[in-house]
Amino acid sequence: SQTIHQWPATLVQPVGSPLSLECTVEGTSNPNLYWYRQAAGRGLQLLFYSVGIGQISSEVPQNLSASRPQDRQFILSSKKLLLSDSGFYLCAWRGSGGYHEQYFGPGTRLTVT
Amino acid sequence: AQTVTQSQPEMSVQEAETVTLSCTYDTSESNYYLFWYKQPPSRQMILVIRQEAYKQQNATENRFSVNFQKAAKSFSLKISDSQLGDTAMYFCAFIMRARLEDMRFGAGTRLTVKP
């Protein structure tokens, strides 16, 4: 069965510091991968998606970037964090079945101080 | 633009009773998929139920069922025999067949099941 991992689970970083969040998927190959951000009490905002190694599409102009160095690895980065980058970050992969549903990782809570 | 609206920010229900969460969406497409996700306090998003627009039969997963009204663009979730573990945020989501990368979410409904 497929599983998706994210780390770290919680992160507190000062403004101006770099960021690296990692997501890995097991049990599937060539998955479509997604990064979302969820502000407190809000819905999900799609940040990036990737259909393959090295292929990244950005949905929202921002202080963040994404990379996919391996088939089942998706990384969210920033060179200099802003206060507004605080939030809950979720990684997801898209199922290969007929409904195209997405399955989510446990998330990373980022607080920028 | 494709939008998803959940008009009930918060709801509560007594344990063992039934509750219905509302969701409406706006699209000009005819081929799409709809989902309900649950986000408990742990904050991991869990897929509850899914529906394809071309299927008229309403989806059912154990105590969870939907009322899909395509003409009205409505996709409500019914939870029967509510349990304390059903306490969570519930998100309605929509995705078009023509753009599978763009899943749109509603703002969510916070459901509290009371003992």
XYZ file of C-alpha atoms in Angstrom:
228
model
C 0.000 0.000 0.000
C 1.038 3.579 -0.501
C 2.228 5.822 2.305
C 3.348 9.411 2.372
C 5.781 10.899 4.855
C 6.576 14.461 5.770
C 9.232 15.912 8.035
C 9.738 17.652 10.199
C 6.351 17.561 11.909
C 6.889 20.899 13.605
C 9.328 23.688 12.891
C 9.983 27.063 14.447
C 12.243 29.323 12.412
C 13.268 32.984 12.680
C 12.471 35.468 9.960
C 15.139 35.469 7.269
C 16.252 31.894 7.863
C 16.124 29.195 5.154
C 13.562 26.437 4.965
C 13.524 22.876 3.724
C 10.498 20.607 4.101
C 10.621 17.101 2.723
C 7.934 14.769 1.454
C 8.406 11.195 0.305
C 5.951 8.665 -1.046
C 6.259 4.896 -0.814
C 4.484 2.165 -2.699
C 3.931 3.923 -5.999
C 6.017 5.126 -8.910
C 5.924 8.378 -10.847
C 3.234 9.933 -8.656
C 1.874 13.418 -9.188
C 2.884 15.370 -6.092
C 1.508 18.519 -4.520
C 2.387 21.079 -1.854
C -0.426 22.926 -0.103
C -0.474 25.556 2.599
C -3.267 25.886 5.112
C -3.572 29.029 7.173
C -5.201 28.715 10.592
C -8.910 27.909 10.264
C -8.814 28.111 6.497
C -8.956 25.860 3.473
C -6.044 24.628 1.415
C -4.071 26.689 -1.054
C -2.147 24.858 -3.768
C 1.450 26.050 -3.915
C 3.234 23.678 -6.308
C 2.658 20.475 -8.161
C 4.935 18.095 -10.000
C 4.191 15.480 -12.624
C 7.733 14.089 -12.713
C 11.376 14.480 -11.738
C 12.516 18.047 -12.229
C 9.058 19.183 -13.372
C 7.575 21.821 -11.092
C 4.580 24.057 -11.644
C 3.931 27.015 -9.380
C 0.396 28.114 -8.682
C 1.032 31.124 -6.474
C 3.911 33.661 -6.737
C 5.626 33.698 -3.381
C 8.725 33.371 -1.320
C 8.823 29.602 -1.704
C 10.204 27.157 -4.246
C 9.896 23.441 -4.803
C 12.087 20.731 -6.238
C 11.719 17.095 -7.126
C 15.166 15.509 -7.154
C 13.871 11.930 -7.144
C 10.731 10.207 -8.367
C 9.109 9.978 -4.944
C 10.670 12.961 -3.205
C 9.275 16.473 -3.175
C 10.962 19.328 -1.345
C 9.624 22.739 -0.382
C 12.228 25.427 0.216
C 12.776 29.047 0.965
C 15.963 31.092 1.059
C 14.580 33.655 3.513
C 11.423 33.053 5.492
C 8.824 35.750 6.046
C 6.340 35.972 8.902
C 3.588 35.337 6.376
C 5.094 31.928 5.575
C 3.770 30.565 8.875
C 1.146 27.882 8.416
C 0.475 24.216 8.035
C 2.086 22.624 4.982
C 0.647 19.522 3.451
C 2.114 17.258 0.810
C -0.161 15.064 -1.277
C 0.010 12.567 -4.081
C -2.671 11.854 -6.631
C -4.167 8.408 -6.844
C -4.009 6.544 -10.121
C -7.583 5.339 -9.907
C -10.525 6.702 -11.799
C -11.470 9.410 -9.323
C -8.085 11.177 -9.244
C -8.354 11.774 -5.543
C -5.424 13.104 -3.554
C -3.922 11.512 -0.472
C -2.237 13.675 2.097
C 0.734 13.397 4.380
C 0.621 14.249 8.100
C 1.735 17.828 7.491
C 4.331 20.211 8.898
C 3.418 23.046 11.222
C 5.734 25.980 10.488
C 5.956 28.982 12.775
C 8.095 31.878 11.665
C 9.088 34.122 14.572
C -13.597 30.244 -12.135
C -14.300 27.075 -10.223
C -15.346 27.758 -6.650
C -16.470 25.616 -3.752
C -18.677 27.062 -1.031
C -19.374 25.626 2.383
C -21.928 27.894 4.013
C -21.766 26.385 7.494
C -18.586 27.401 9.340
C -19.546 25.379 12.408
C -22.038 22.684 13.267
C -22.707 20.410 16.184
C -24.610 17.165 16.609
C -25.409 14.829 19.439
C -23.729 11.479 19.464
C -25.716 8.826 17.539
C -27.717 11.439 15.629
C -27.513 12.389 11.951
C -26.011 15.559 10.547
C -25.780 16.979 7.037
C -22.989 19.277 5.853
C -23.643 21.479 2.845
C -21.445 22.156 -0.159
C -22.133 23.965 -3.391
C -19.787 24.498 -6.293
C -19.666 26.577 -9.412
C -18.416 25.255 -12.720
C -19.305 25.229 -16.389
C -17.650 21.858 -16.856
C -19.644 18.646 -17.088
C -16.891 16.155 -16.288
C -15.579 16.479 -12.744
C -15.167 14.769 -9.409
C -16.224 15.731 -5.919
C -14.797 14.757 -2.568
C -15.262 15.170 1.136
C -12.171 15.228 3.318
C -12.009 15.061 7.086
C -9.318 16.864 9.089
C -9.320 15.773 12.746
C -7.325 17.616 15.416
C -4.211 15.762 14.244
C -4.655 17.825 11.049
C -4.014 15.002 8.616
C -6.483 15.198 5.730
C -8.406 11.969 5.296
C -10.525 11.143 2.268
C -14.062 10.340 3.395
C -16.028 9.870 0.201
C -15.841 10.603 -3.522
C -18.303 11.076 -6.356
C -17.968 11.259 -10.126
C -20.234 13.784 -11.835
C -21.382 11.260 -14.439
C -22.597 8.814 -11.845
C -26.124 9.574 -10.754
C -26.069 7.167 -7.862
C -25.058 8.810 -4.632
C -21.862 7.482 -3.076
C -21.963 5.732 0.279
C -19.151 4.712 2.612
C -20.421 3.059 5.777
C -22.023 5.844 7.886
C -21.159 8.517 5.320
C -23.279 9.250 2.282
C -23.710 12.119 -0.124
C -26.634 13.821 -1.787
C -25.335 14.825 -5.201
C -27.615 17.218 -7.081
C -25.814 17.961 -10.335
C -28.284 20.475 -11.704
C -28.219 22.416 -8.451
C -24.434 21.973 -8.157
C -24.858 20.697 -4.636
C -22.884 17.981 -2.878
C -23.915 17.515 0.740
C -22.459 15.003 3.192
C -24.661 13.067 5.578
C -23.127 11.446 8.630
C -25.367 8.884 10.289
C -25.010 7.567 13.827
C -22.481 10.304 14.627
C -19.545 9.265 16.790
C -17.215 11.311 18.951
C -14.410 10.471 16.530
C -16.280 12.283 13.774
C -15.379 15.588 15.427
C -13.232 17.342 12.818
C -13.070 19.936 10.090
C -14.748 18.732 6.925
C -13.709 20.035 3.535
C -15.578 19.715 0.290
C -13.323 19.526 -2.770
C -13.773 19.650 -6.530
C -11.575 18.723 -9.452
C -12.215 18.985 -13.167
C -11.334 16.170 -15.526
C -9.737 18.769 -17.801
C -7.424 20.046 -15.094
C -6.663 17.291 -12.628
C -3.882 19.286 -10.972
C -6.235 21.974 -9.719
C -8.210 20.617 -6.773
C -10.346 23.344 -5.214
C -11.344 23.231 -1.576
C -14.093 24.905 0.365
C -13.328 26.839 3.525
C -14.455 23.935 5.690
C -17.099 23.157 8.282
C -16.082 22.499 11.868
C -18.213 19.655 13.195
C -18.428 18.892 16.887
C -20.061 15.692 18.068
C -21.359 16.068 21.606
C -21.666 13.159 24.030
